[in-house]
Coordinates of N, CA and C in Angstrom, one line a residue:
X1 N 194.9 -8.3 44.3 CA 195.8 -9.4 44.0 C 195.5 -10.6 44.9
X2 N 195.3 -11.9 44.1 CA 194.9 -12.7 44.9 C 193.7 -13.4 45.1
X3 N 193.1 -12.6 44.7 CA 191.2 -12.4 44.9 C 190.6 -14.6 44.1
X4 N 191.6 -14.7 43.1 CA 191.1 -16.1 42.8 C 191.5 -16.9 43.8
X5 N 192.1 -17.2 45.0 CA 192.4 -17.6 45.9 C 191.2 -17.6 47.3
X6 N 190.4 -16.6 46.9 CA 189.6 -16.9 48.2 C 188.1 -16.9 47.4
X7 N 187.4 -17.3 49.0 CA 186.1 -17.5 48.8 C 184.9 -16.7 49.0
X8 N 184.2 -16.6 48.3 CA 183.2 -14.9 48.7 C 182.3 -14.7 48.0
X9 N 181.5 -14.1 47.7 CA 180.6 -13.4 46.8 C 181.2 -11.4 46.5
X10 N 182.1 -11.5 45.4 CA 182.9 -10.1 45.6 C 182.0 -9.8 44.2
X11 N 180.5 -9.0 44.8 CA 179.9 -8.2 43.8 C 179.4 -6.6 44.7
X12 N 179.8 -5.8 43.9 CA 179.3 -4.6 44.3 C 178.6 -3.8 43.4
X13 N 177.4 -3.1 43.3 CA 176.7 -2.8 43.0 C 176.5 -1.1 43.0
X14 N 177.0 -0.4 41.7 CA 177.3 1.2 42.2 C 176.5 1.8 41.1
X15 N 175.8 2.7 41.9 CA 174.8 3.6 40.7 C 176.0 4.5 39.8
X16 N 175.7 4.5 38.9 CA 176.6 5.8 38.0 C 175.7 6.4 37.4
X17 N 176.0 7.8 36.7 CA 175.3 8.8 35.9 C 176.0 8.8 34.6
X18 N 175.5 8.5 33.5 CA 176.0 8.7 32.5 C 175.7 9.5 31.7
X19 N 176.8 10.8 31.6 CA 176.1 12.1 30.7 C 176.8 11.2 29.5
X20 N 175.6 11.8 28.5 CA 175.7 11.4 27.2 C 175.3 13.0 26.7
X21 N 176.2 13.3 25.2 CA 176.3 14.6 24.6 C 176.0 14.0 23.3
X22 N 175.0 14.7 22.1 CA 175.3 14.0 21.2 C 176.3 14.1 20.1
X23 N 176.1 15.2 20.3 CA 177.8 15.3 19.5 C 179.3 14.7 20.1
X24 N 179.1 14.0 21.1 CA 180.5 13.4 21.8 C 180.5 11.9 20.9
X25 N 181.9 11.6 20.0 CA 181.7 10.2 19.7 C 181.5 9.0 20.6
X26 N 181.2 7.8 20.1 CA 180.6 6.4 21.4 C 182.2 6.7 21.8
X27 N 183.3 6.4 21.2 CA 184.7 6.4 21.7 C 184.8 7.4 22.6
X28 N 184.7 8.4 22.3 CA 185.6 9.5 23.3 C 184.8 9.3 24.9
X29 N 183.3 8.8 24.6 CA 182.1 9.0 25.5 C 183.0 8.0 26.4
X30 N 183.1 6.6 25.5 CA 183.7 5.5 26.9 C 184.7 5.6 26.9
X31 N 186.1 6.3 27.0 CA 187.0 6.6 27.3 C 186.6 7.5 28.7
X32 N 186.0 8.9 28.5 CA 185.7 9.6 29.5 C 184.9 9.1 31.0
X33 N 184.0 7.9 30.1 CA 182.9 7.0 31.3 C 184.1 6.2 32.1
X34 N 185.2 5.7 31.7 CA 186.3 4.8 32.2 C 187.2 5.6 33.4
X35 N 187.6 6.5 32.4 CA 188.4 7.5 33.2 C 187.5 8.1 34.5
X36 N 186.3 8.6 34.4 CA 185.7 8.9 35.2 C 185.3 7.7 36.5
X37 N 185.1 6.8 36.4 CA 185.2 5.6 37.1 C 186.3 5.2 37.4
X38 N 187.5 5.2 36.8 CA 188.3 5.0 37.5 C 189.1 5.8 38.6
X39 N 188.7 6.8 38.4 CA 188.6 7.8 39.3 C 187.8 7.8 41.0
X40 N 186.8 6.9 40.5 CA 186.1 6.9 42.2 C 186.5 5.6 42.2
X41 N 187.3 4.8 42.3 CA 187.3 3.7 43.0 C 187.4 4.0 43.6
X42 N 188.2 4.5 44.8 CA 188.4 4.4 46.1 C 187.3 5.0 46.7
X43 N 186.6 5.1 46.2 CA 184.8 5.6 47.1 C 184.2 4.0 46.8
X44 N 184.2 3.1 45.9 CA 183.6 2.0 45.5 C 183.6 1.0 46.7
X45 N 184.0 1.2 48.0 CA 184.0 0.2 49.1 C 182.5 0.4 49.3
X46 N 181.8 1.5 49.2 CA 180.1 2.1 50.1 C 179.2 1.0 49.5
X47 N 178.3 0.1 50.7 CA 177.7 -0.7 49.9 C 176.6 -0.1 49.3
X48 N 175.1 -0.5 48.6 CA 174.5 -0.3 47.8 C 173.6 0.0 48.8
X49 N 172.9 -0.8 50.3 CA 172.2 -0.6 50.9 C 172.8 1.2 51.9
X50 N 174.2 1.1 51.9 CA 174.1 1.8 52.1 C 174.2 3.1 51.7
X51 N 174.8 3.5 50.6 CA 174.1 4.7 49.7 C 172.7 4.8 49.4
X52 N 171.5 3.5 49.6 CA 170.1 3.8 49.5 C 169.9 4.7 50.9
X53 N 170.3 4.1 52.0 CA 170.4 4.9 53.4 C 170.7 6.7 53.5
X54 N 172.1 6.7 52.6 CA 172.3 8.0 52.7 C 171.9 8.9 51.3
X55 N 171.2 8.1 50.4 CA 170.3 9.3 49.4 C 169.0 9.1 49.9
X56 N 168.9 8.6 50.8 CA 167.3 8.8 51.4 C 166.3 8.1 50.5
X57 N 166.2 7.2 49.5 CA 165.6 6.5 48.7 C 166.0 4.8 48.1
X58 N 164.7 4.4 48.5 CA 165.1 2.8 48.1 C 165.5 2.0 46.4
X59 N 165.4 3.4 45.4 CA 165.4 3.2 44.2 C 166.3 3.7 43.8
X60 N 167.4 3.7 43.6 CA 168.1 4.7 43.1 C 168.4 4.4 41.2
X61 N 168.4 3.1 40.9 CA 168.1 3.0 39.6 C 167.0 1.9 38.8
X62 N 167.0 1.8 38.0 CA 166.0 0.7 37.8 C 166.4 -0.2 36.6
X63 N 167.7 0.5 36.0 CA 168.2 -0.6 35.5 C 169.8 -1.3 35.5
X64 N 170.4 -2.1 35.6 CA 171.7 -2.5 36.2 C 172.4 -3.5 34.7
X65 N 173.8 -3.2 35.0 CA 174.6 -3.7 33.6 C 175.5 -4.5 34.7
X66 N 175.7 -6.1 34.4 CA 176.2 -6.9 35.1 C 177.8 -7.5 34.4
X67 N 179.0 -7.4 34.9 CA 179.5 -7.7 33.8 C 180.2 -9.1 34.6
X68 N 180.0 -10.5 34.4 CA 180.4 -11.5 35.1 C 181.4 -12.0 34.5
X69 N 183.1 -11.6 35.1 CA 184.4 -11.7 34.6 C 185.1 -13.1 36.0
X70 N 184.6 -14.0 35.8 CA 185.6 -15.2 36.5 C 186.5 -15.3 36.0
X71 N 187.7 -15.6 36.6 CA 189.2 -15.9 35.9 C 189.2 -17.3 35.9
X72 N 189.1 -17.7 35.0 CA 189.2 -19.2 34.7 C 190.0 -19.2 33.7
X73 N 191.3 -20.1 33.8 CA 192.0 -20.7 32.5 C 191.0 -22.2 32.5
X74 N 191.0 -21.7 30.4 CA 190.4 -23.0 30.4 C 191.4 -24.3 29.9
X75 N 192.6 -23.6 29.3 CA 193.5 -24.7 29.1 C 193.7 -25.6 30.5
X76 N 193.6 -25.1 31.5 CA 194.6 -25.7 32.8 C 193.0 -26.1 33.5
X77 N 191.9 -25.9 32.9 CA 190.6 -26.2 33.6 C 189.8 -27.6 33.0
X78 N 190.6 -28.3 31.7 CA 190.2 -29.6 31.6 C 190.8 -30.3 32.7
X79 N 192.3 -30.6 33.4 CA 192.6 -31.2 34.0 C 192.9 -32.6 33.5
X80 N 193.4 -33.4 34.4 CA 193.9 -34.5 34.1 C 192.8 -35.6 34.8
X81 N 192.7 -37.3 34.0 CA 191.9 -37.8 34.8 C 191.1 -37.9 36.2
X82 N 192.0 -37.5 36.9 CA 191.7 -37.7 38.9 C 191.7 -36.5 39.3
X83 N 192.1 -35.0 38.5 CA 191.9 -33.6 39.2 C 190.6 -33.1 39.4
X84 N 190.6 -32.5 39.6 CA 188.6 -31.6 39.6 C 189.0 -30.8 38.4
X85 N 187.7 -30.9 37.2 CA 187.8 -29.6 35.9 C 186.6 -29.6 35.9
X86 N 187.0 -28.0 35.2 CA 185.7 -27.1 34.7 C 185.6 -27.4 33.6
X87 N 184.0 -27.8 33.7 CA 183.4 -28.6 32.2 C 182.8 -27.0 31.8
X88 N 182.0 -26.5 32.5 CA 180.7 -25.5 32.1 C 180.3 -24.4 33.2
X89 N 180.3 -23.2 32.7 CA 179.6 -22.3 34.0 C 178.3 -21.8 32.9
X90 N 177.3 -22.1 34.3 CA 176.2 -21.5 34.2 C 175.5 -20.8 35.2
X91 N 175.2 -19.9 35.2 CA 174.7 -18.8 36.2 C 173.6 -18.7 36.2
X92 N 172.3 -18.2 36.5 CA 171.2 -17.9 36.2 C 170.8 -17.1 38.2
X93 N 170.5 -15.5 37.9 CA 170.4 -14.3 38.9 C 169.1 -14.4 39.3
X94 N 168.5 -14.0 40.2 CA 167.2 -13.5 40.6 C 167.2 -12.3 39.9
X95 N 166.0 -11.7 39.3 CA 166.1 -10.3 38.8 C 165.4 -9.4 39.1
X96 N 165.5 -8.3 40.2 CA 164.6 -7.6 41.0 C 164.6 -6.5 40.4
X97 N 165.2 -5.8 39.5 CA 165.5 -4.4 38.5 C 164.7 -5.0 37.6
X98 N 163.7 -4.2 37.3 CA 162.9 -3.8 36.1 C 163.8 -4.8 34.7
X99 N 164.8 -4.3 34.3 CA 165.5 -4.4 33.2 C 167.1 -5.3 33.5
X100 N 167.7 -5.6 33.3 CA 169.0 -6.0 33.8 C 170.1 -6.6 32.4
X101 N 171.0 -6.4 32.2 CA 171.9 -6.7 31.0 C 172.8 -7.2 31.3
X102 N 173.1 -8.4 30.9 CA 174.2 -9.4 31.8 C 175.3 -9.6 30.6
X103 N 176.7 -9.2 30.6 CA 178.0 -9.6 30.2 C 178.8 -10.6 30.6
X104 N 178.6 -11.5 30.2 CA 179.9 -12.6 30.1 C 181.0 -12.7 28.9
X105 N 182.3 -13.0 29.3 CA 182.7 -12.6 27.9 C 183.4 -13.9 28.0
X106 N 184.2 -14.4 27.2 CA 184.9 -15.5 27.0 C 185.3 -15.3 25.3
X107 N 185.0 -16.9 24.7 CA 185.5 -16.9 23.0 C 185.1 -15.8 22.6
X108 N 183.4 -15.5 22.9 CA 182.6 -14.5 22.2 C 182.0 -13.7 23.6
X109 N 181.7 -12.2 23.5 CA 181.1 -11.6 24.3 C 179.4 -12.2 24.1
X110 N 178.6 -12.5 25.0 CA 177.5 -13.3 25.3 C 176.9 -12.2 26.3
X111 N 175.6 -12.0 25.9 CA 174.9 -10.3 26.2 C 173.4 -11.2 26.5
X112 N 172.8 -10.9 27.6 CA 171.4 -11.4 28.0 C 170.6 -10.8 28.8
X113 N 169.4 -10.1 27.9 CA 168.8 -9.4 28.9 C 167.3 -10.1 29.6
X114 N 167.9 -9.6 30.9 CA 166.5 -10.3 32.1 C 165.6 -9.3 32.4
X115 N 164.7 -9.8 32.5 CA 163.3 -8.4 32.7 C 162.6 -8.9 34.1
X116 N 161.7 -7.6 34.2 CA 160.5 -8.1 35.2 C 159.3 -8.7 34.7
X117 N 158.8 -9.4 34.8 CA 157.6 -10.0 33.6 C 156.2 -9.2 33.8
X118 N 156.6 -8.9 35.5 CA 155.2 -8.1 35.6 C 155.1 -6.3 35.1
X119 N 156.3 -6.3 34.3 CA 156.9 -4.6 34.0 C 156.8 -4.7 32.4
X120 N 156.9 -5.7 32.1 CA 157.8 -5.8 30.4 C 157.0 -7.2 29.8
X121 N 156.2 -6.9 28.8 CA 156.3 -7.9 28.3 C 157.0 -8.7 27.1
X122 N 157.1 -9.7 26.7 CA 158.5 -10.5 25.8 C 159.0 -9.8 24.4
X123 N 157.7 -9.2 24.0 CA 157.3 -8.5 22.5 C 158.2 -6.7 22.7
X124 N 158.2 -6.5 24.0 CA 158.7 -5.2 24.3 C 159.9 -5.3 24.6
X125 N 160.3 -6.2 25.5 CA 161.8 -6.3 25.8 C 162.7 -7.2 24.4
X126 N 161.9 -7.6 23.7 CA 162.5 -8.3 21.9 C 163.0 -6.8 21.2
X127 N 162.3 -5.8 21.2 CA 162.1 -4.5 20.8 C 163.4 -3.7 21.3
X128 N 163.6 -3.9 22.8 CA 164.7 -3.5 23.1 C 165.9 -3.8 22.9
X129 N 165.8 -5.4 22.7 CA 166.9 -6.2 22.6 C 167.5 -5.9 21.0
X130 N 166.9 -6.0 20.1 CA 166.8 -5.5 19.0 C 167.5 -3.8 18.8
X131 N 167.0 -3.4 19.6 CA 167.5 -1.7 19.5 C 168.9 -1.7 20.5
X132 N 169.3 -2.6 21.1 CA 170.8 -2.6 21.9 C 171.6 -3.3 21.0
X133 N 171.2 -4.3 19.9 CA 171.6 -5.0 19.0 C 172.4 -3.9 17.7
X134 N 171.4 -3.1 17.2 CA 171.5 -2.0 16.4 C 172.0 -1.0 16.8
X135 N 172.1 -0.5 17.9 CA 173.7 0.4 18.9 C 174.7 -0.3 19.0
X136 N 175.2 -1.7 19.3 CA 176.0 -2.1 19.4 C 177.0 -2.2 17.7
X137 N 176.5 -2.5 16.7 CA 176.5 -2.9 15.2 C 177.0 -1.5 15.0
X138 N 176.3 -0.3 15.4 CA 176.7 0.7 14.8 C 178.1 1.4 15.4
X139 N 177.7 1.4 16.7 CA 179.3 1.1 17.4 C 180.6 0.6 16.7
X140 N 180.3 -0.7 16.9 CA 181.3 -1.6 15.6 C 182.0 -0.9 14.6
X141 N 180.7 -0.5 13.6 CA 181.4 -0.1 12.3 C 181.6 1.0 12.8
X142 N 181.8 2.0 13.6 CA 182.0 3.8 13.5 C 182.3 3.8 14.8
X143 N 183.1 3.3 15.6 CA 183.1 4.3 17.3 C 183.2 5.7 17.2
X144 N 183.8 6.0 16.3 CA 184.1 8.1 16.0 C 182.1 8.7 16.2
X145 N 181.9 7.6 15.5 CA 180.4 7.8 15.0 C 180.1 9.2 16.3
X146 N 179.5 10.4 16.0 CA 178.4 10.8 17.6 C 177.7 10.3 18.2
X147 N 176.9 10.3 19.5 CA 176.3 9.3 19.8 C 174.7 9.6 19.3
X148 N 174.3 11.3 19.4 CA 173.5 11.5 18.3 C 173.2 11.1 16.5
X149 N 174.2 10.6 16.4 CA 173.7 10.0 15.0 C 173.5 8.4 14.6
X150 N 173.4 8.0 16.0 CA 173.0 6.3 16.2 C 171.5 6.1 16.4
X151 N 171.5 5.4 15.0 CA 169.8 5.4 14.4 C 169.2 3.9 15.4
X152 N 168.6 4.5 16.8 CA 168.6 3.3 17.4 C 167.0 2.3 16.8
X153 N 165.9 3.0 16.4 CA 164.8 2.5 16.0 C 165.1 1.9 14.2
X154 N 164.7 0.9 14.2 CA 164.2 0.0 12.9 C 163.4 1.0 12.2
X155 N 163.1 0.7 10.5 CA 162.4 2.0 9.6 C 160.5 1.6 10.4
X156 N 160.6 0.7 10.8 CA 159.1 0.0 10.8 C 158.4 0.8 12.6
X157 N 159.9 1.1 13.2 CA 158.9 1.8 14.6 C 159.7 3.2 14.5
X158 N 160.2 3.4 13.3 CA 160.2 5.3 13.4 C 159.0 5.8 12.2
X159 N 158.4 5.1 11.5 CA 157.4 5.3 11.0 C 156.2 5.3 11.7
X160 N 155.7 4.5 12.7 CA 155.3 4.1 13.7 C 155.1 5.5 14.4
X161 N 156.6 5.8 15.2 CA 156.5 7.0 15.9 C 156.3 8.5 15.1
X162 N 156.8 8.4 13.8 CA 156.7 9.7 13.3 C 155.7 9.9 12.2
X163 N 154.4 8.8 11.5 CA 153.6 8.9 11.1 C 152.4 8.4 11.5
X164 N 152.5 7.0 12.1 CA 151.4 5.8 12.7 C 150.8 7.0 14.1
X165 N 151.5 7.4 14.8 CA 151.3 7.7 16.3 C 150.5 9.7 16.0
X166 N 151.7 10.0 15.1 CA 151.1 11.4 14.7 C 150.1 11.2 13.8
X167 N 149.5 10.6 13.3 CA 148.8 10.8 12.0 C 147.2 11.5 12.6
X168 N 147.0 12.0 13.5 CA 146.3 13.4 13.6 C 144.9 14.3 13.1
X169 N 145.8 14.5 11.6 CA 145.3 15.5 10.8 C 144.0 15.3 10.1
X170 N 143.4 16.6 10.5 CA 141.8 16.3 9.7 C 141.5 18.2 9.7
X171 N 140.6 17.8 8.3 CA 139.8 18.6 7.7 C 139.3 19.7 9.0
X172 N 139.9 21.1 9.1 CA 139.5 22.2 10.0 C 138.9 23.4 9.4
X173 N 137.7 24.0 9.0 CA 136.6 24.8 9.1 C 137.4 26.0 9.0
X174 N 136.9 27.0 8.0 CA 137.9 28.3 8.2 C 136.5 29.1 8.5
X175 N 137.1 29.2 9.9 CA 136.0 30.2 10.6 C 136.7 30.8 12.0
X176 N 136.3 31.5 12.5 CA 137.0 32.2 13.6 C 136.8 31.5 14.8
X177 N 137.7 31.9 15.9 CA 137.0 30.5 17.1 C 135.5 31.3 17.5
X178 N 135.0 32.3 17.8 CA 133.4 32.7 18.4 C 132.5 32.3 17.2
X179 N 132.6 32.0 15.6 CA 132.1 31.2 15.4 C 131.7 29.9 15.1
X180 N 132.8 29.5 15.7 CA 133.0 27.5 16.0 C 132.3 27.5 17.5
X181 N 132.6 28.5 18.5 CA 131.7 28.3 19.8 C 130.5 28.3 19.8
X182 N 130.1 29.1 18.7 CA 128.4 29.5 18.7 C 127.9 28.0 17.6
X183 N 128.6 27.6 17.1 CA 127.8 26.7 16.4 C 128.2 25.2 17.2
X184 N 129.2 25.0 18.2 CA 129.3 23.7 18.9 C 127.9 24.2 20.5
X185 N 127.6 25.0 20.5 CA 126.4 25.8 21.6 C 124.8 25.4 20.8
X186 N 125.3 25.5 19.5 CA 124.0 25.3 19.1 C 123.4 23.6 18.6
X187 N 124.7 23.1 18.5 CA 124.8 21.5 18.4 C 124.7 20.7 19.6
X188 N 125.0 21.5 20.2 CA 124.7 20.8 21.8 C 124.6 22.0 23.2
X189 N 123.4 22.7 22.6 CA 123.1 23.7 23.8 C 123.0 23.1 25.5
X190 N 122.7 21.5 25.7 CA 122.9 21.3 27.0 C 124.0 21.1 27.7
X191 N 125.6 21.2 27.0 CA 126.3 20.4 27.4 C 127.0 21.7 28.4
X192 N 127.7 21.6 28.7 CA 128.7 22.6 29.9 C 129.8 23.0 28.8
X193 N 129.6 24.4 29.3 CA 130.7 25.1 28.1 C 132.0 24.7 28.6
X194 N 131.9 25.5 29.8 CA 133.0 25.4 30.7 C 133.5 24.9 32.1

């Protein structure tokens, strides 16, 4: 209570585990994810440096969901000629996590993903963006939906993964393996068998 009244940087930064089931609907999932976090607040004071301290590791995740909720009325934030008003906020973070997903919400919810340039390039993180696009969409129409039945790849990169990437197959000799040994020995008697 109060918290728009003072001055500060009030961001905290807490690793979470998110079990996902596929058969659990997106709904029931973030109901459970909510409840379950609402549940450790009162552990939520521990800063981030220091749970790196006491899990013994400087990484504990590598990707972070930002959700930037300022209380601003904007009716009462034009003001009058001679008051101070809020014309515009704009933010722009340093981005030290690999990946980062930033929420602002306002008229419309406004979703921006930041990367590491030396981790990700534009064509890969478009790919992603695109595939958080098409979870979100499917979300929408079905929260009941499972979370296993959220078709996160486009037809163009599950063909990709399940034909382009496998495609494998070739013409194999019906012969026994000591006659495929004896004839790769005689094709190249100098090479090292084994």
């Amino acid at each position: 209570p109060g918290i728009e009244t003072m001055v500060g940087l009030f961001i905290n930064t807490i690793p979470i585990r998110v079990r996902l089931d596929a058969g659990v609907s997106v709904r029931d999932m973030l109901v459970r994810l909510q409840g379950e976090q609402s549940s450790l607040m009162q552990h939520q004071h521990l800063g981030l440096s220091r749970l790196q301290r006491l899990a013994g590791v400087d990484d504990l995740f590598d990707t972070v969901v930002i959700f930037e909720n300022y209380p601003v009325d904007l009716n009462q934030a034009t003001g009058t000629a001679h008051a101070l008003r809020f014309t515009k906020q704009v933010g722009r973070n340093a981005n030290h996590y690999p990946l980062s997903l930033i929420a602002v919400p306002g008229s419309g919810l406004v979703l921006r993903l930041d990367y590491r340039a030396d981790l990700f390039d534009q064509a890969a993180v478009a790919a992603l963006a695109a595939r958080l696009v098409r979870i979100l969409e499917a979300v929408v129409a079905d929260p009941g939906m499972p979370i296993g039945q959220i078709d996160v790849l486009d037809p163009a990169e599950r063909h990709q993964l399940l034909v382009g990437w496998n495609g494998t197959a070739r013409v194999v000799p019906e012969a026994v393996l000591p006659q495929l040994f004896e004839e790769q020995a005689a094709t190249t008697p100098d090479a090292v068998a084994v």
